[in-house]
Amino acid sequence: MRILVTGGAGFIGANFVRLLLAEHSDDEVINLDLLTYAGNLENLAGVENHPRYRFVRGDIADRQLVGALLDQGIEAVVNFAAESHVDRSIADPDAFLHTNVAGTLALLDCARRAGVKRFVQVSTDEVYGSLGPTGVFTEQSPLQPSSPYAASKAAADLLALSFRTTYGLPVMVTRCSNNFGPYQFPEKVIPLFVTNLLDDQPVPLYGDGLNVRDWIHVADHCTAVAAVLRHGQPGEVYNVGARCERTNRELTELILAELGKPPALIRHVTDRLGHDRRYAMDPAKIERELGWRPRHEFRQALRQTIAWYRDQRSWWERIKSGAYTDYYERMYGERLRQGLPA
Ligand code: NAD
Ligand code: TDX
């Protein structure tokens, strides 16, 4: 299959491109990525000259460019491209509307005109909002997004489904829980905490640290997207998760223990605005209907992920210098200075 993957220079997209090239020998991949602060061609080191791979720099909202790419015999589109960080959406939501909403709409419209055969919209558990202490999100749970990021992803998710209903575009939507693994930008909690601790720097734990996230290794998310791409039913939504809930405090303690660092490096800092309390995904539908299963055990995969960041210091040191330094100071400077040690 000839596939347009968008956002393939980001964390999950790069892992997905690697999966397609390694394990799907009939697939050809065009990777369309704008290379924002989060896009990094180093995430694709080693595959850039693969005979079944091509990179194009550009915006998914650029209809002329997208239309021209789709005219090159593209059969399927997988849309990973997004502004993806909740804290950035709280500070400055505009880019989220541009890429996540207008960009997805442009991509859908071009795909419809080009007669694309399969379209996977990579959505998120955050569209469901926050859970209380019990219960899980199913595909029937109401969409109640909390942050501008989540609201923009909910808009994209619903636009994608509307293109199936209105125009018959064969769209599938995946909604996955929190990913971790190699190549994740060190603004997200696991790579941020691991890389700070590797440098003996404090880690900013928001609020009481008891917010719950449901973790899945990125490789398992990628096999789920690949399964939906090939075997998903148009018009259907598939929750993806590995039934792995941890409080942020538990997660932080695991990382500290693995790195042999003292709990005194935890700083309790001001909470995120509108911070969702708990996510928990029910992935029964994709397991039952597509036979997909997560393959990674959390503790072992977390250990391997920490080892990856330990070994790839030059990858994250380059990112953490430059523009990132200003971001870090803006996000955490004051919070950390006022933060209370554990
Ligand atoms: P990321 O921020 O690491 O990567 C996003 C990529 O999209 C970057 O390479 C960036 O350059 C590119 N991009 C941004 N705007 C673009 C535009 N206008 N045109 C073309 N490319 C553009 O994000 P990620 O964590 O890899 O997430 C990928 C997708 O998966 C997103 O849609 C996100 O909402 C979704 N998702 C993420 C998680 C998670 O835990 N990270 C969980 C569920 C769903
Ligand atoms: O410094 C921090 N301190 C902290 O306590 C950061 C960055 C986060 N946190 C907390 C907030 C969350 O409860 O850790 C948890 C995880 O935070 P993030 O890594 O920012 O992820 P989250 O907000 O849960 O969103 C992620 O999962 C769903 C991705 O970033 C989204 O793209 C995806 O849709």
Coordinates of C-alpha atoms and ligand atoms in Angstrom, one line a residue:
M1 CA 0.0 0.0 0.0
R2 CA 1.3 3.5 -0.7
I3 CA 0.7 5.5 2.5
L4 CA 0.9 9.2 3.4
V5 CA 1.9 9.4 7.0
T6 CA 1.7 12.9 8.4
G7 CA 3.7 14.0 11.5
G8 CA 6.2 11.2 10.9
A9 CA 9.1 13.1 12.3
G10 CA 7.5 13.3 15.7
F11 CA 7.5 10.8 18.5
I12 CA 4.8 8.3 17.5
G13 CA 4.9 9.0 13.8
A14 CA 8.6 8.2 13.6
N15 CA 8.0 4.9 15.5
F16 CA 5.2 4.2 13.1
V17 CA 7.3 4.9 10.0
R18 CA 10.0 2.6 11.3
L19 CA 7.4 -0.2 12.0
L20 CA 6.0 0.1 8.4
L21 CA 9.4 -0.1 6.8
A22 CA 10.6 -2.9 9.0
E23 CA 7.5 -5.1 9.0
H24 CA 5.3 -4.3 6.1
S25 CA 7.4 -5.0 3.0
D26 CA 4.6 -4.1 0.6
D27 CA 4.2 -0.6 2.0
E28 CA 5.6 2.6 0.5
V29 CA 5.7 5.6 2.9
I30 CA 5.6 9.3 2.1
N31 CA 6.2 11.3 5.4
L32 CA 4.7 14.8 5.4
D33 CA 5.9 16.8 8.3
L34 CA 6.2 20.6 8.9
L35 CA 9.2 20.1 11.3
T36 CA 7.8 22.3 14.1
Y37 CA 9.8 22.4 17.3
A38 CA 8.6 18.8 17.9
G39 CA 9.5 17.4 14.5
N40 CA 13.0 16.0 14.3
L41 CA 14.5 14.1 11.4
E42 CA 17.0 12.6 13.8
N43 CA 14.1 10.5 14.9
L44 CA 14.3 8.8 11.5
A45 CA 18.1 8.3 11.4
G46 CA 18.9 5.1 9.5
V47 CA 15.7 5.0 7.4
E48 CA 16.1 8.3 5.5
N49 CA 17.5 6.5 2.4
H50 CA 15.2 3.5 2.6
P51 CA 14.0 2.7 -1.0
R52 CA 10.3 2.6 0.1
Y53 CA 10.5 5.9 2.1
R54 CA 10.3 9.6 1.1
F55 CA 10.2 12.8 3.3
V56 CA 8.4 15.9 2.3
R57 CA 8.5 19.0 4.5
G58 CA 5.2 20.9 4.6
D59 CA 2.0 21.8 6.4
I60 CA -1.1 19.4 6.4
A61 CA -3.1 22.6 6.0
D62 CA -1.5 23.3 2.6
R63 CA -4.2 22.0 0.3
Q64 CA -2.1 22.5 -2.8
L65 CA 0.8 20.5 -1.5
V66 CA -1.4 17.8 0.1
G67 CA -3.5 17.5 -3.1
A68 CA -0.3 17.1 -5.2
L69 CA 1.0 14.4 -2.9
L70 CA -2.2 12.4 -2.9
D71 CA -2.2 12.5 -6.7
Q72 CA 0.9 10.3 -6.6
G73 CA -1.1 7.1 -6.1
I74 CA -1.7 7.4 -2.4
E75 CA -4.1 4.8 -1.2
A76 CA -4.1 5.5 2.6
V77 CA -3.5 8.4 4.9
V78 CA -2.5 8.1 8.6
N79 CA -2.8 11.5 10.3
F80 CA -0.4 11.8 13.3
A81 CA 0.5 15.5 12.6
A82 CA -0.6 17.7 15.6
E83 CA 0.3 20.1 18.2
S84 CA 0.4 17.5 21.0
H85 CA 1.4 19.1 24.4
V86 CA -1.4 20.1 26.8
D87 CA 0.7 22.7 28.7
R88 CA 1.6 24.5 25.5
S89 CA -2.1 24.6 24.5
I90 CA -2.9 26.2 27.9
A91 CA -0.2 28.9 27.3
D92 CA -1.0 29.5 23.6
P93 CA -3.9 27.7 21.9
D94 CA -3.7 29.2 18.4
A95 CA -1.3 26.7 16.8
F96 CA -3.6 23.9 18.1
L97 CA -6.5 25.3 16.1
H98 CA -4.4 25.7 13.0
T99 CA -2.9 22.2 12.8
N100 CA -5.3 20.0 14.7
V101 CA -8.5 21.5 13.4
A102 CA -7.9 23.4 10.1
G103 CA -5.0 21.1 9.2
T104 CA -7.1 17.9 9.7
L105 CA -10.0 19.4 7.8
A106 CA -7.8 20.2 4.9
L107 CA -6.3 16.7 4.9
L108 CA -9.8 15.1 5.0
D109 CA -11.0 17.3 2.2
C110 CA -8.1 16.6 -0.1
A111 CA -8.4 12.8 0.7
R112 CA -12.1 12.9 -0.3
R113 CA -11.3 14.6 -3.5
A114 CA -8.5 12.2 -4.3
G115 CA -10.6 9.1 -3.6
V116 CA -8.3 7.8 -0.8
K117 CA -9.3 4.3 0.2
R118 CA -8.4 4.4 3.9
F119 CA -8.0 7.3 6.3
V120 CA -6.9 6.8 10.0
Q121 CA -7.3 9.8 12.3
V122 CA -5.0 9.3 15.3
S123 CA -7.0 10.8 18.2
T124 CA -6.5 10.5 21.9
D125 CA -8.1 9.5 25.2
E126 CA -8.1 13.1 26.2
V127 CA -11.2 13.8 24.1
Y128 CA -13.2 12.0 26.8
G129 CA -12.1 14.4 29.6
S130 CA -11.6 13.2 33.1
L131 CA -12.8 10.1 35.0
G132 CA -13.6 9.8 38.7
P133 CA -11.9 7.1 40.8
T134 CA -13.7 4.3 39.1
G135 CA -14.9 3.4 35.6
V136 CA -13.3 3.3 32.2
F137 CA -13.7 5.1 28.8
T138 CA -15.5 3.1 26.1
E139 CA -16.0 4.3 22.6
Q140 CA -19.5 5.3 23.7
S141 CA -18.3 7.6 26.5
P142 CA -19.3 11.3 25.9
L143 CA -16.6 13.6 24.6
Q144 CA -15.9 16.2 27.3
P145 CA -12.4 17.6 26.5
S146 CA -10.8 19.8 29.2
S147 CA -7.8 21.5 27.6
P148 CA -7.6 23.5 24.4
Y149 CA -5.4 20.6 23.1
A150 CA -8.1 18.0 23.9
A151 CA -10.9 20.3 22.5
S152 CA -8.9 20.7 19.2
K153 CA -8.4 16.9 19.0
A154 CA -12.1 16.3 19.7
A155 CA -13.0 18.7 16.9
A156 CA -10.6 16.8 14.5
D157 CA -11.9 13.4 15.6
L158 CA -15.5 14.5 15.0
L159 CA -14.7 16.1 11.7
A160 CA -13.1 12.9 10.6
L161 CA -16.2 10.9 11.5
S162 CA -18.4 13.5 9.8
F163 CA -16.5 12.9 6.5
R164 CA -17.5 9.2 6.7
T165 CA -21.1 10.0 7.3
T166 CA -21.4 12.9 4.9
Y167 CA -19.1 12.0 2.0
G168 CA -18.5 8.3 2.5
L169 CA -14.7 8.8 3.1
P170 CA -13.5 5.5 4.7
V171 CA -12.3 7.0 7.9
M172 CA -11.3 5.2 11.1
V173 CA -10.5 6.9 14.4
T174 CA -8.1 5.6 17.1
R175 CA -8.2 7.0 20.6
C176 CA -5.1 6.0 22.5
S177 CA -3.9 6.5 26.1
N178 CA -0.5 8.0 27.2
N179 CA 2.4 6.7 25.2
F180 CA 6.0 6.3 26.3
G181 CA 9.2 5.0 24.6
P182 CA 12.1 6.2 22.4
Y183 CA 12.1 9.6 20.6
Q184 CA 9.5 11.3 22.9
F185 CA 10.1 15.0 23.1
P186 CA 11.4 15.8 26.6
E187 CA 8.5 18.1 27.5
K188 CA 6.3 15.1 28.2
V189 CA 6.5 13.7 31.7
I190 CA 8.5 10.5 31.3
P191 CA 11.4 11.9 29.1
L192 CA 11.3 15.2 31.0
F193 CA 11.8 13.5 34.4
V194 CA 14.3 10.9 33.1
T195 CA 16.5 13.5 31.4
N196 CA 16.3 15.9 34.3
L197 CA 17.3 13.1 36.7
L198 CA 20.1 11.9 34.6
D199 CA 21.6 15.4 35.2
D200 CA 20.6 15.4 38.9
Q201 CA 18.1 18.2 38.3
P202 CA 14.8 18.3 40.2
V203 CA 11.5 17.1 38.6
P204 CA 8.3 19.2 38.8
L205 CA 5.4 17.0 40.0
Y206 CA 2.1 18.8 39.4
G207 CA -0.4 19.3 42.3
D208 CA -0.7 16.4 44.7
G209 CA 0.9 13.9 42.2
L210 CA -2.2 11.7 42.4
N211 CA -3.5 12.3 38.9
V212 CA -3.7 8.9 37.1
R213 CA -2.5 8.2 33.5
D214 CA -3.0 4.9 31.6
W215 CA 0.4 4.0 30.0
I216 CA 1.1 2.2 26.8
H217 CA 4.4 1.6 25.0
V218 CA 4.6 3.5 21.7
A219 CA 5.3 0.3 19.7
D220 CA 2.0 -1.2 20.9
H221 CA 0.2 2.0 19.9
C222 CA 1.8 1.7 16.4
T223 CA 0.7 -1.9 16.0
A224 CA -2.8 -0.9 16.9
V225 CA -2.8 1.9 14.3
A226 CA -1.4 -0.5 11.7
A227 CA -4.2 -3.0 12.5
V228 CA -6.9 -0.4 12.2
L229 CA -5.3 0.9 8.9
R230 CA -5.6 -2.6 7.4
H231 CA -8.6 -4.2 9.1
G232 CA -10.6 -1.4 10.8
Q233 CA -14.2 -0.8 9.7
P234 CA -14.9 2.6 8.1
G235 CA -16.8 4.9 10.5
E236 CA -15.6 3.1 13.6
V237 CA -13.7 4.4 16.6
Y238 CA -11.2 2.1 18.4
N239 CA -9.9 2.8 21.9
V240 CA -6.3 1.7 22.4
G241 CA -4.7 1.1 25.8
A242 CA -2.8 -1.5 27.8
R243 CA -4.8 -1.3 31.1
C244 CA -1.9 0.2 33.0
E245 CA -3.0 2.9 35.3
R246 CA -0.4 4.7 37.5
T247 CA -0.5 7.8 39.6
N248 CA 2.1 10.4 38.6
R249 CA 3.7 9.9 42.0
E250 CA 4.0 6.1 41.5
L251 CA 5.5 6.7 38.1
T252 CA 8.0 9.3 39.5
E253 CA 9.0 6.9 42.2
L254 CA 9.6 4.1 39.7
I255 CA 11.8 6.4 37.6
L256 CA 13.8 7.6 40.6
A257 CA 14.3 4.0 41.8
E258 CA 15.5 2.8 38.4
L259 CA 18.0 5.6 38.1
G260 CA 19.1 5.3 41.8
K261 CA 18.2 9.0 42.5
P262 CA 16.9 10.4 45.8
P263 CA 13.2 11.4 46.3
A264 CA 14.5 14.8 47.4
L265 CA 14.7 15.6 43.7
I266 CA 10.9 15.7 43.5
R267 CA 9.4 19.2 43.7
H268 CA 5.7 19.6 44.3
V269 CA 4.8 22.5 42.0
T270 CA 1.6 24.5 41.1
D271 CA -0.9 22.3 39.3
R272 CA -1.7 22.4 35.6
L273 CA -4.9 24.4 34.9
G274 CA -7.9 22.2 34.3
H275 CA -5.7 19.1 35.0
D276 CA -7.7 15.9 34.2
R277 CA -7.7 13.7 37.3
R278 CA -7.8 10.2 35.7
Y279 CA -7.7 8.5 32.4
A280 CA -8.5 4.7 31.9
M281 CA -9.1 3.1 28.6
D282 CA -11.2 0.0 27.8
P283 CA -9.5 -1.5 24.7
A284 CA -11.9 -4.5 24.5
K285 CA -13.3 -3.6 21.1
I286 CA -10.0 -3.5 19.2
E287 CA -8.9 -6.7 21.0
R288 CA -12.2 -8.5 20.2
E289 CA -12.7 -7.2 16.6
L290 CA -9.1 -6.9 15.3
G291 CA -7.3 -9.4 17.5
W292 CA -4.8 -6.7 18.6
R293 CA -3.0 -7.1 21.9
P294 CA -0.3 -4.9 23.6
R295 CA 3.0 -6.8 23.8
H296 CA 5.0 -4.7 26.3
E297 CA 5.0 -5.3 30.0
F298 CA 5.1 -1.9 31.7
R299 CA 7.9 -2.2 34.2
Q300 CA 10.3 -3.8 31.7
A301 CA 9.4 -1.4 28.9
L302 CA 9.9 1.6 31.3
R303 CA 13.3 0.2 32.2
Q304 CA 14.2 -0.2 28.5
T305 CA 12.9 3.3 27.8
I306 CA 15.0 4.8 30.6
A307 CA 18.1 2.9 29.3
W308 CA 17.4 4.4 25.8
Y309 CA 17.5 8.0 27.1
R310 CA 20.6 7.1 29.2
D311 CA 22.3 5.9 25.9
Q312 CA 21.0 8.7 23.7
R313 CA 22.2 11.7 25.6
S314 CA 23.3 13.5 22.5
W315 CA 19.8 13.2 21.0
W316 CA 18.1 14.9 24.0
E317 CA 20.9 17.3 24.8
R318 CA 20.5 18.9 21.4
I319 CA 16.8 19.3 22.0
K320 CA 17.1 20.6 25.5
S321 CA 19.5 23.4 24.4
G322 CA 18.4 26.2 22.2
A323 CA 14.7 27.3 22.1
Y324 CA 13.8 24.6 24.6
T325 CA 15.8 26.4 27.3
D326 CA 13.4 29.4 27.1
Y327 CA 10.4 27.2 27.1
Y328 CA 11.6 25.3 30.2
E329 CA 12.3 28.5 32.1
R330 CA 8.9 29.9 31.2
M331 CA 7.1 26.7 32.2
Y332 CA 9.0 25.6 35.2
G333 CA 11.4 28.4 36.3
E334 CA 9.1 30.1 38.8
R335 CA 7.2 26.9 39.7
L336 CA 10.5 25.1 40.5
R337 CA 11.8 28.0 42.6
Q338 CA 8.7 28.0 44.7
G339 CA 8.3 24.2 44.6
L340 CA 8.4 22.2 47.8
P341 CA 10.8 19.3 48.1
A342 CA 9.3 15.9 48.7
Ligands
NAD1 P1 4.7 15.1 18.5 O1 4.4 16.4 19.0 O2 5.9 14.3 19.0 O3 4.8 15.1 16.9 C1 3.9 15.8 16.1 C2 4.5 15.9 14.7 O4 3.6 16.6 13.9 C3 5.9 16.7 14.7 O5 6.8 16.0 13.9 C4 5.5 18.0 14.0 O6 6.6 18.6 13.3 C5 4.3 17.6 13.1 N1 3.4 18.7 12.8 C6 2.9 19.6 13.6 N2 2.2 20.5 12.9 C7 2.2 20.1 11.6 C8 1.6 20.6 10.5 N3 0.7 21.6 10.5 N4 1.8 19.9 9.3 C9 2.6 18.8 9.3 N5 3.2 18.3 10.4 C10 3.0 18.9 11.5 O7 3.4 14.2 18.9 P2 3.2 12.7 19.2 O8 3.3 12.5 20.7 O9 4.0 11.9 18.4 O10 1.7 12.5 18.8 C11 1.3 12.1 17.5 C12 -0.2 12.0 17.4 O11 -0.7 11.1 18.4 C13 -0.9 13.3 17.7 O12 -2.0 13.5 16.9 C14 -1.4 13.2 19.2 O13 -2.6 13.9 19.4 C15 -1.7 11.7 19.2 N6 -1.6 11.0 20.5 C16 -0.5 11.2 21.3 C17 -0.4 10.5 22.5 C18 0.8 10.6 23.4 O14 0.8 10.1 24.5 N7 1.9 11.2 22.9 C19 -1.5 9.7 22.9 C20 -2.6 9.5 22.1 C21 -2.7 10.2 20.9
TDX2 O1 6.3 18.4 34.4 C1 5.3 17.7 34.4 N1 4.8 17.3 35.7 C2 3.7 16.6 35.8 O2 3.4 16.3 37.0 C3 4.6 17.3 33.2 C4 5.0 17.7 31.9 C5 3.5 16.5 33.4 N2 3.0 16.2 34.7 C6 1.8 15.4 34.8 C7 0.6 15.9 34.1 C8 -0.1 14.6 33.7 O3 -1.0 14.2 34.7 O4 2.1 14.1 34.2 C9 1.0 13.6 33.5 C10 1.4 13.4 32.0 O5 1.6 14.6 31.5 P1 2.0 14.8 29.9 O6 3.3 14.0 29.7 O7 2.1 16.3 29.6 O8 0.9 14.1 29.2 P2 -0.7 14.3 29.2 O9 -1.1 15.7 29.5 O10 -1.3 13.2 30.0 O11 -1.0 14.1 27.6 C11 -0.4 13.0 26.9 O12 -1.3 11.9 26.7 C12 -2.3 12.1 25.7 C13 0.1 13.5 25.5 O13 1.0 14.6 25.7 C14 -1.0 13.9 24.6 O14 -0.5 14.2 23.3 C15 -1.9 12.7 24.4 O15 -3.0 13.0 23.6

